[in-house]
Amino acid sequence: MILIRDIVKQTLTSGYLSADAEAQLRQLLADKYDRKDFNAFIALQFAVAEGRVKQESRETLCKTQREV
């Protein structure tokens, strides 16, 4: 079973959060998780907010809005 912290580690390493990884995180966050996973998710939130991680979903949304 994949853990939230595994997805976060891979995302922080690559600097990119794919739509698939984001969907996996949503599913995992809907269930119980431990403090390490919670802390990893918070670290990911900060990285996104600081611009160290780009989100595929935001890039797609921005591209769609520019086309309209």
PDB file of N, CA, C and O in Angstrom:
ATOM      1  N   MET A   1       0.838  -1.186   0.000  1.00  0.00           N
ATOM      2  CA  MET A   1       0.000   0.000   0.000  1.00  0.00           C
ATOM      3  C   MET A   1       0.880   1.245   0.000  1.00  0.00           C
ATOM      4  O   MET A   1       1.837   1.352   0.755  1.00  0.00           O
ATOM      5  N   ILE A   2       0.555   2.169  -0.850  1.00  0.00           N
ATOM      6  CA  ILE A   2       1.322   3.403  -0.930  1.00  0.00           C
ATOM      7  C   ILE A   2       0.882   4.347   0.183  1.00  0.00           C
ATOM      8  O   ILE A   2      -0.284   4.371   0.573  1.00  0.00           O
ATOM      9  N   LEU A   3       1.821   5.095   0.699  1.00  0.00           N
ATOM     10  CA  LEU A   3       1.552   6.029   1.776  1.00  0.00           C
ATOM     11  C   LEU A   3       1.589   7.463   1.263  1.00  0.00           C
ATOM     12  O   LEU A   3       2.238   7.753   0.246  1.00  0.00           O
ATOM     13  N   ILE A   4       0.921   8.338   1.976  1.00  0.00           N
ATOM     14  CA  ILE A   4       0.924   9.761   1.620  1.00  0.00           C
ATOM     15  C   ILE A   4       2.362  10.263   1.542  1.00  0.00           C
ATOM     16  O   ILE A   4       2.739  10.951   0.585  1.00  0.00           O
ATOM     17  N   ARG A   5       3.168   9.892   2.525  1.00  0.00           N
ATOM     18  CA  ARG A   5       4.554  10.392   2.563  1.00  0.00           C
ATOM     19  C   ARG A   5       5.363   9.917   1.373  1.00  0.00           C
ATOM     20  O   ARG A   5       6.295  10.606   0.937  1.00  0.00           O
ATOM     21  N   ASP A   6       5.032   8.751   0.807  1.00  0.00           N
ATOM     22  CA  ASP A   6       5.735   8.268  -0.389  1.00  0.00           C
ATOM     23  C   ASP A   6       5.419   9.145  -1.598  1.00  0.00           C
ATOM     24  O   ASP A   6       6.310   9.499  -2.372  1.00  0.00           O
ATOM     25  N   ILE A   7       4.160   9.482  -1.750  1.00  0.00           N
ATOM     26  CA  ILE A   7       3.755  10.356  -2.858  1.00  0.00           C
ATOM     27  C   ILE A   7       4.381  11.729  -2.692  1.00  0.00           C
ATOM     28  O   ILE A   7       4.889  12.322  -3.649  1.00  0.00           O
ATOM     29  N   VAL A   8       4.369  12.234  -1.471  1.00  0.00           N
ATOM     30  CA  VAL A   8       4.941  13.555  -1.199  1.00  0.00           C
ATOM     31  C   VAL A   8       6.441  13.554  -1.490  1.00  0.00           C
ATOM     32  O   VAL A   8       6.954  14.475  -2.134  1.00  0.00           O
ATOM     33  N   LYS A   9       7.141  12.521  -1.056  1.00  0.00           N
ATOM     34  CA  LYS A   9       8.589  12.441  -1.287  1.00  0.00           C
ATOM     35  C   LYS A   9       8.902  12.471  -2.778  1.00  0.00           C
ATOM     36  O   LYS A   9       9.780  13.205  -3.229  1.00  0.00           O
ATOM     37  N   GLN A  10       8.166  11.683  -3.538  1.00  0.00           N
ATOM     38  CA  GLN A  10       8.371  11.638  -4.984  1.00  0.00           C
ATOM     39  C   GLN A  10       8.053  12.993  -5.614  1.00  0.00           C
ATOM     40  O   GLN A  10       8.775  13.471  -6.494  1.00  0.00           O
ATOM     41  N   THR A  11       6.992  13.629  -5.141  1.00  0.00           N
ATOM     42  CA  THR A  11       6.587  14.923  -5.681  1.00  0.00           C
ATOM     43  C   THR A  11       7.608  16.003  -5.349  1.00  0.00           C
ATOM     44  O   THR A  11       7.957  16.824  -6.213  1.00  0.00           O
ATOM     45  N   LEU A  12       8.091  16.032  -4.120  1.00  0.00           N
ATOM     46  CA  LEU A  12       9.092  17.027  -3.735  1.00  0.00           C
ATOM     47  C   LEU A  12      10.391  16.828  -4.510  1.00  0.00           C
ATOM     48  O   LEU A  12      11.062  17.804  -4.870  1.00  0.00           O
ATOM     49  N   THR A  13      10.726  15.573  -4.781  1.00  0.00           N
ATOM     50  CA  THR A  13      11.942  15.279  -5.538  1.00  0.00           C
ATOM     51  C   THR A  13      11.820  15.763  -6.983  1.00  0.00           C
ATOM     52  O   THR A  13      12.744  16.373  -7.523  1.00  0.00           O
ATOM     53  N   SER A  14      10.665  15.521  -7.588  1.00  0.00           N
ATOM     54  CA  SER A  14      10.469  15.894  -8.990  1.00  0.00           C
ATOM     55  C   SER A  14      10.057  17.347  -9.163  1.00  0.00           C
ATOM     56  O   SER A  14      10.251  17.931 -10.234  1.00  0.00           O
ATOM     57  N   GLY A  15       9.439  17.922  -8.120  1.00  0.00           N
ATOM     58  CA  GLY A  15       8.955  19.298  -8.226  1.00  0.00           C
ATOM     59  C   GLY A  15       7.655  19.408  -8.998  1.00  0.00           C
ATOM     60  O   GLY A  15       7.262  20.494  -9.408  1.00  0.00           O
ATOM     61  N   TYR A  16       6.983  18.286  -9.184  1.00  0.00           N
ATOM     62  CA  TYR A  16       5.761  18.268  -9.994  1.00  0.00           C
ATOM     63  C   TYR A  16       4.748  17.308  -9.392  1.00  0.00           C
ATOM     64  O   TYR A  16       5.065  16.158  -9.103  1.00  0.00           O
ATOM     65  N   LEU A  17       3.518  17.797  -9.208  1.00  0.00           N
ATOM     66  CA  LEU A  17       2.423  16.975  -8.691  1.00  0.00           C
ATOM     67  C   LEU A  17       1.476  16.666  -9.842  1.00  0.00           C
ATOM     68  O   LEU A  17       0.763  17.542 -10.330  1.00  0.00           O
ATOM     69  N   SER A  18       1.505  15.421 -10.286  1.00  0.00           N
ATOM     70  CA  SER A  18       0.635  15.019 -11.391  1.00  0.00           C
ATOM     71  C   SER A  18      -0.818  14.941 -10.920  1.00  0.00           C
ATOM     72  O   SER A  18      -1.092  14.834  -9.713  1.00  0.00           O
ATOM     73  N   ALA A  19      -1.733  14.980 -11.865  1.00  0.00           N
ATOM     74  CA  ALA A  19      -3.153  14.861 -11.542  1.00  0.00           C
ATOM     75  C   ALA A  19      -3.440  13.492 -10.908  1.00  0.00           C
ATOM     76  O   ALA A  19      -4.256  13.394  -9.992  1.00  0.00           O
ATOM     77  N   ASP A  20      -2.748  12.466 -11.373  1.00  0.00           N
ATOM     78  CA  ASP A  20      -2.936  11.122 -10.799  1.00  0.00           C
ATOM     79  C   ASP A  20      -2.481  11.078  -9.339  1.00  0.00           C
ATOM     80  O   ASP A  20      -3.166  10.523  -8.489  1.00  0.00           O
ATOM     81  N   ALA A  21      -1.327  11.664  -9.063  1.00  0.00           N
ATOM     82  CA  ALA A  21      -0.825  11.690  -7.687  1.00  0.00           C
ATOM     83  C   ALA A  21      -1.749  12.508  -6.795  1.00  0.00           C
ATOM     84  O   ALA A  21      -2.008  12.139  -5.648  1.00  0.00           O
ATOM     85  N   GLU A  22      -2.269  13.597  -7.328  1.00  0.00           N
ATOM     86  CA  GLU A  22      -3.202  14.424  -6.568  1.00  0.00           C
ATOM     87  C   GLU A  22      -4.476  13.644  -6.231  1.00  0.00           C
ATOM     88  O   GLU A  22      -4.984  13.712  -5.114  1.00  0.00           O
ATOM     89  N   ALA A  23      -4.964  12.871  -7.182  1.00  0.00           N
ATOM     90  CA  ALA A  23      -6.152  12.038  -6.944  1.00  0.00           C
ATOM     91  C   ALA A  23      -5.860  10.964  -5.900  1.00  0.00           C
ATOM     92  O   ALA A  23      -6.696  10.692  -5.030  1.00  0.00           O
ATOM     93  N   GLN A  24      -4.672  10.383  -5.963  1.00  0.00           N
ATOM     94  CA  GLN A  24      -4.277   9.384  -4.964  1.00  0.00           C
ATOM     95  C   GLN A  24      -4.233  10.012  -3.571  1.00  0.00           C
ATOM     96  O   GLN A  24      -4.698   9.412  -2.606  1.00  0.00           O
ATOM     97  N   LEU A  25      -3.681  11.207  -3.479  1.00  0.00           N
ATOM     98  CA  LEU A  25      -3.623  11.896  -2.191  1.00  0.00           C
ATOM     99  C   LEU A  25      -5.025  12.137  -1.636  1.00  0.00           C
ATOM    100  O   LEU A  25      -5.273  11.937  -0.449  1.00  0.00           O
ATOM    101  N   ARG A  26      -5.930  12.555  -2.498  1.00  0.00           N
ATOM    102  CA  ARG A  26      -7.317  12.782  -2.044  1.00  0.00           C
ATOM    103  C   ARG A  26      -7.916  11.511  -1.458  1.00  0.00           C
ATOM    104  O   ARG A  26      -8.573  11.541  -0.423  1.00  0.00           O
ATOM    105  N   GLN A  27      -7.698  10.388  -2.137  1.00  0.00           N
ATOM    106  CA  GLN A  27      -8.225   9.111  -1.648  1.00  0.00           C
ATOM    107  C   GLN A  27      -7.594   8.725  -0.312  1.00  0.00           C
ATOM    108  O   GLN A  27      -8.281   8.305   0.608  1.00  0.00           O
ATOM    109  N   LEU A  28      -6.284   8.875  -0.216  1.00  0.00           N
ATOM    110  CA  LEU A  28      -5.583   8.501   1.010  1.00  0.00           C
ATOM    111  C   LEU A  28      -5.954   9.415   2.173  1.00  0.00           C
ATOM    112  O   LEU A  28      -6.057   8.973   3.315  1.00  0.00           O
ATOM    113  N   LEU A  29      -6.186  10.686   1.883  1.00  0.00           N
ATOM    114  CA  LEU A  29      -6.552  11.630   2.940  1.00  0.00           C
ATOM    115  C   LEU A  29      -7.975  11.408   3.444  1.00  0.00           C
ATOM    116  O   LEU A  29      -8.325  11.865   4.527  1.00  0.00           O
ATOM    117  N   ALA A  30      -8.779  10.700   2.687  1.00  0.00           N
ATOM    118  CA  ALA A  30     -10.156  10.404   3.098  1.00  0.00           C
ATOM    119  C   ALA A  30     -10.195   9.322   4.174  1.00  0.00           C
ATOM    120  O   ALA A  30     -11.195   9.180   4.875  1.00  0.00           O
ATOM    121  N   ASP A  31      -9.114   8.565   4.303  1.00  0.00           N
ATOM    122  CA  ASP A  31      -9.019   7.502   5.308  1.00  0.00           C
ATOM    123  C   ASP A  31      -8.127   7.953   6.456  1.00  0.00           C
ATOM    124  O   ASP A  31      -7.573   9.049   6.437  1.00  0.00           O
ATOM    125  N   LYS A  32      -7.944   7.072   7.401  1.00  0.00           N
ATOM    126  CA  LYS A  32      -7.052   7.388   8.517  1.00  0.00           C
ATOM    127  C   LYS A  32      -5.609   7.393   8.043  1.00  0.00           C
ATOM    128  O   LYS A  32      -5.217   6.608   7.180  1.00  0.00           O
ATOM    129  N   TYR A  33      -4.843   8.279   8.623  1.00  0.00           N
ATOM    130  CA  TYR A  33      -3.420   8.369   8.316  1.00  0.00           C
ATOM    131  C   TYR A  33      -2.699   8.806   9.580  1.00  0.00           C
ATOM    132  O   TYR A  33      -3.298   9.354  10.499  1.00  0.00           O
ATOM    133  N   ASP A  34      -1.397   8.565   9.624  1.00  0.00           N
ATOM    134  CA  ASP A  34      -0.649   8.884  10.833  1.00  0.00           C
ATOM    135  C   ASP A  34      -0.017  10.275  10.763  1.00  0.00           C
ATOM    136  O   ASP A  34      -0.128  10.978   9.761  1.00  0.00           O
ATOM    137  N   ARG A  35       0.629  10.647  11.840  1.00  0.00           N
ATOM    138  CA  ARG A  35       1.217  11.980  11.949  1.00  0.00           C
ATOM    139  C   ARG A  35       2.304  12.212  10.897  1.00  0.00           C
ATOM    140  O   ARG A  35       2.429  13.315  10.359  1.00  0.00           O
ATOM    141  N   LYS A  36       3.085  11.181  10.566  1.00  0.00           N
ATOM    142  CA  LYS A  36       4.130  11.339   9.548  1.00  0.00           C
ATOM    143  C   LYS A  36       3.521  11.682   8.193  1.00  0.00           C
ATOM    144  O   LYS A  36       4.048  12.520   7.463  1.00  0.00           O
ATOM    145  N   ASP A  37       2.414  11.029   7.855  1.00  0.00           N
ATOM    146  CA  ASP A  37       1.737  11.335   6.595  1.00  0.00           C
ATOM    147  C   ASP A  37       1.143  12.743   6.629  1.00  0.00           C
ATOM    148  O   ASP A  37       1.210  13.486   5.646  1.00  0.00           O
ATOM    149  N   PHE A  38       0.554  13.108   7.761  1.00  0.00           N
ATOM    150  CA  PHE A  38      -0.008  14.455   7.906  1.00  0.00           C
ATOM    151  C   PHE A  38       1.090  15.507   7.732  1.00  0.00           C
ATOM    152  O   PHE A  38       0.918  16.479   6.978  1.00  0.00           O
ATOM    153  N   ASN A  39       2.207  15.321   8.410  1.00  0.00           N
ATOM    154  CA  ASN A  39       3.314  16.275   8.311  1.00  0.00           C
ATOM    155  C   ASN A  39       3.868  16.349   6.892  1.00  0.00           C
ATOM    156  O   ASN A  39       4.218  17.430   6.409  1.00  0.00           O
ATOM    157  N   ALA A  40       3.929  15.209   6.218  1.00  0.00           N
ATOM    158  CA  ALA A  40       4.398  15.192   4.833  1.00  0.00           C
ATOM    159  C   ALA A  40       3.443  15.979   3.944  1.00  0.00           C
ATOM    160  O   ALA A  40       3.881  16.755   3.087  1.00  0.00           O
ATOM    161  N   PHE A  41       2.150  15.809   4.156  1.00  0.00           N
ATOM    162  CA  PHE A  41       1.165  16.536   3.350  1.00  0.00           C
ATOM    163  C   PHE A  41       1.283  18.046   3.584  1.00  0.00           C
ATOM    164  O   PHE A  41       1.215  18.836   2.636  1.00  0.00           O
ATOM    165  N   ILE A  42       1.478  18.447   4.826  1.00  0.00           N
ATOM    166  CA  ILE A  42       1.651  19.870   5.138  1.00  0.00           C
ATOM    167  C   ILE A  42       2.904  20.416   4.450  1.00  0.00           C
ATOM    168  O   ILE A  42       2.899  21.521   3.897  1.00  0.00           O
ATOM    169  N   ALA A  43       3.971  19.635   4.454  1.00  0.00           N
ATOM    170  CA  ALA A  43       5.200  20.042   3.767  1.00  0.00           C
ATOM    171  C   ALA A  43       4.945  20.232   2.275  1.00  0.00           C
ATOM    172  O   ALA A  43       5.463  21.174   1.656  1.00  0.00           O
ATOM    173  N   LEU A  44       4.135  19.358   1.699  1.00  0.00           N
ATOM    174  CA  LEU A  44       3.782  19.486   0.289  1.00  0.00           C
ATOM    175  C   LEU A  44       2.977  20.761   0.048  1.00  0.00           C
ATOM    176  O   LEU A  44       3.214  21.481  -0.926  1.00  0.00           O
ATOM    177  N   GLN A  45       2.043  21.057   0.931  1.00  0.00           N
ATOM    178  CA  GLN A  45       1.250  22.283   0.801  1.00  0.00           C
ATOM    179  C   GLN A  45       2.156  23.517   0.799  1.00  0.00           C
ATOM    180  O   GLN A  45       1.978  24.432  -0.012  1.00  0.00           O
ATOM    181  N   PHE A  46       3.124  23.548   1.710  1.00  0.00           N
ATOM    182  CA  PHE A  46       4.058  24.674   1.759  1.00  0.00           C
ATOM    183  C   PHE A  46       4.883  24.762   0.479  1.00  0.00           C
ATOM    184  O   PHE A  46       5.100  25.853  -0.057  1.00  0.00           O
ATOM    185  N   ALA A  47       5.330  23.616  -0.021  1.00  0.00           N
ATOM    186  CA  ALA A  47       6.139  23.604  -1.246  1.00  0.00           C
ATOM    187  C   ALA A  47       5.350  24.134  -2.433  1.00  0.00           C
ATOM    188  O   ALA A  47       5.880  24.884  -3.253  1.00  0.00           O
ATOM    189  N   VAL A  48       4.085  23.774  -2.514  1.00  0.00           N
ATOM    190  CA  VAL A  48       3.224  24.281  -3.593  1.00  0.00           C
ATOM    191  C   VAL A  48       3.043  25.787  -3.430  1.00  0.00           C
ATOM    192  O   VAL A  48       3.175  26.562  -4.387  1.00  0.00           O
ATOM    193  N   ALA A  49       2.743  26.221  -2.214  1.00  0.00           N
ATOM    194  CA  ALA A  49       2.519  27.645  -1.942  1.00  0.00           C
ATOM    195  C   ALA A  49       3.765  28.480  -2.247  1.00  0.00           C
ATOM    196  O   ALA A  49       3.652  29.622  -2.715  1.00  0.00           O
ATOM    197  N   GLU A  50       4.930  27.915  -2.002  1.00  0.00           N
ATOM    198  CA  GLU A  50       6.188  28.621  -2.246  1.00  0.00           C
ATOM    199  C   GLU A  50       6.646  28.523  -3.698  1.00  0.00           C
ATOM    200  O   GLU A  50       7.638  29.125  -4.083  1.00  0.00           O
ATOM    201  N   GLY A  51       5.941  27.738  -4.498  1.00  0.00           N
ATOM    202  CA  GLY A  51       6.294  27.602  -5.903  1.00  0.00           C
ATOM    203  C   GLY A  51       7.371  26.574  -6.188  1.00  0.00           C
ATOM    204  O   GLY A  51       7.873  26.497  -7.306  1.00  0.00           O
ATOM    205  N   ARG A  52       7.728  25.768  -5.191  1.00  0.00           N
ATOM    206  CA  ARG A  52       8.750  24.733  -5.400  1.00  0.00           C
ATOM    207  C   ARG A  52       8.178  23.493  -6.074  1.00  0.00           C
ATOM    208  O   ARG A  52       8.923  22.673  -6.599  1.00  0.00           O
ATOM    209  N   VAL A  53       6.843  23.376  -6.066  1.00  0.00           N
ATOM    210  CA  VAL A  53       6.159  22.254  -6.714  1.00  0.00           C
ATOM    211  C   VAL A  53       5.065  22.818  -7.602  1.00  0.00           C
ATOM    212  O   VAL A  53       4.281  23.664  -7.182  1.00  0.00           O
ATOM    213  N   LYS A  54       5.036  22.366  -8.829  1.00  0.00           N
ATOM    214  CA  LYS A  54       3.981  22.762  -9.759  1.00  0.00           C
ATOM    215  C   LYS A  54       2.921  21.670  -9.794  1.00  0.00           C
ATOM    216  O   LYS A  54       3.231  20.501  -9.660  1.00  0.00           O
ATOM    217  N   GLN A  55       1.656  22.083  -9.999  1.00  0.00           N
ATOM    218  CA  GLN A  55       0.539  21.141 -10.043  1.00  0.00           C
ATOM    219  C   GLN A  55       0.008  21.030 -11.466  1.00  0.00           C
ATOM    220  O   GLN A  55      -0.328  22.023 -12.082  1.00  0.00           O
ATOM    221  N   GLU A  56      -0.082  19.809 -11.937  1.00  0.00           N
ATOM    222  CA  GLU A  56      -0.635  19.567 -13.265  1.00  0.00           C
ATOM    223  C   GLU A  56      -2.060  20.103 -13.355  1.00  0.00           C
ATOM    224  O   GLU A  56      -2.438  20.723 -14.352  1.00  0.00           O
ATOM    225  N   SER A  57      -2.842  19.916 -12.317  1.00  0.00           N
ATOM    226  CA  SER A  57      -4.239  20.358 -12.342  1.00  0.00           C
ATOM    227  C   SER A  57      -4.345  21.873 -12.486  1.00  0.00           C
ATOM    228  O   SER A  57      -5.218  22.367 -13.196  1.00  0.00           O
ATOM    229  N   ARG A  58      -3.477  22.617 -11.849  1.00  0.00           N
ATOM    230  CA  ARG A  58      -3.502  24.086 -11.977  1.00  0.00           C
ATOM    231  C   ARG A  58      -3.039  24.521 -13.353  1.00  0.00           C
ATOM    232  O   ARG A  58      -3.572  25.475 -13.916  1.00  0.00           O
ATOM    233  N   GLU A  59      -2.025  23.849 -13.873  1.00  0.00           N
ATOM    234  CA  GLU A  59      -1.545  24.190 -15.214  1.00  0.00           C
ATOM    235  C   GLU A  59      -2.637  23.949 -16.248  1.00  0.00           C
ATOM    236  O   GLU A  59      -2.836  24.762 -17.150  1.00  0.00           O
ATOM    237  N   THR A  60      -3.348  22.855 -16.101  1.00  0.00           N
ATOM    238  CA  THR A  60      -4.438  22.540 -17.023  1.00  0.00           C
ATOM    239  C   THR A  60      -5.554  23.563 -16.902  1.00  0.00           C
ATOM    240  O   THR A  60      -6.088  24.039 -17.905  1.00  0.00           O
ATOM    241  N   LEU A  61      -5.906  23.927 -15.675  1.00  0.00           N
ATOM    242  CA  LEU A  61      -6.963  24.912 -15.433  1.00  0.00           C
ATOM    243  C   LEU A  61      -6.586  26.257 -16.028  1.00  0.00           C
ATOM    244  O   LEU A  61      -7.393  26.897 -16.707  1.00  0.00           O
ATOM    245  N   CYS A  62      -5.359  26.702 -15.803  1.00  0.00           N
ATOM    246  CA  CYS A  62      -4.914  27.995 -16.332  1.00  0.00           C
ATOM    247  C   CYS A  62      -4.917  27.997 -17.850  1.00  0.00           C
ATOM    248  O   CYS A  62      -5.313  28.974 -18.480  1.00  0.00           O
ATOM    249  N   LYS A  63      -4.477  26.891 -18.427  1.00  0.00           N
ATOM    250  CA  LYS A  63      -4.453  26.783 -19.894  1.00  0.00           C
ATOM    251  C   LYS A  63      -5.866  26.838 -20.442  1.00  0.00           C
ATOM    252  O   LYS A  63      -6.140  27.533 -21.423  1.00  0.00           O
ATOM    253  N   THR A  64      -6.795  26.143 -19.811  1.00  0.00           N
ATOM    254  CA  THR A  64      -8.193  26.131 -20.243  1.00  0.00           C
ATOM    255  C   THR A  64      -8.806  27.522 -20.145  1.00  0.00           C
ATOM    256  O   THR A  64      -9.511  27.975 -21.043  1.00  0.00           O
ATOM    257  N   GLN A  65      -8.524  28.230 -19.073  1.00  0.00           N
ATOM    258  CA  GLN A  65      -9.074  29.571 -18.876  1.00  0.00           C
ATOM    259  C   GLN A  65      -8.530  30.560 -19.901  1.00  0.00           C
ATOM    260  O   GLN A  65      -9.242  31.455 -20.342  1.00  0.00           O
ATOM    261  N   ARG A  66      -7.279  30.403 -20.295  1.00  0.00           N
ATOM    262  CA  ARG A  66      -6.693  31.300 -21.312  1.00  0.00           C
ATOM    263  C   ARG A  66      -7.330  31.060 -22.679  1.00  0.00           C
ATOM    264  O   ARG A  66      -7.423  31.966 -23.486  1.00  0.00           O
ATOM    265  N   GLU A  67      -7.746  29.819 -22.937  1.00  0.00           N
ATOM    266  CA  GLU A  67      -8.324  29.483 -24.235  1.00  0.00           C
ATOM    267  C   GLU A  67      -9.755  29.992 -24.380  1.00  0.00           C
ATOM    268  O   GLU A  67     -10.253  30.130 -25.472  1.00  0.00           O
ATOM    269  N   VAL A  68     -10.415  30.231 -23.258  1.00  0.00           N
ATOM    270  CA  VAL A  68     -11.821  30.644 -23.290  1.00  0.00           C
ATOM    271  C   VAL A  68     -11.963  32.091 -23.596  1.00  0.00           C
ATOM    272  O   VAL A  68     -11.393  32.958 -23.742  1.00  0.00           O
TER     273      VAL A  68
END
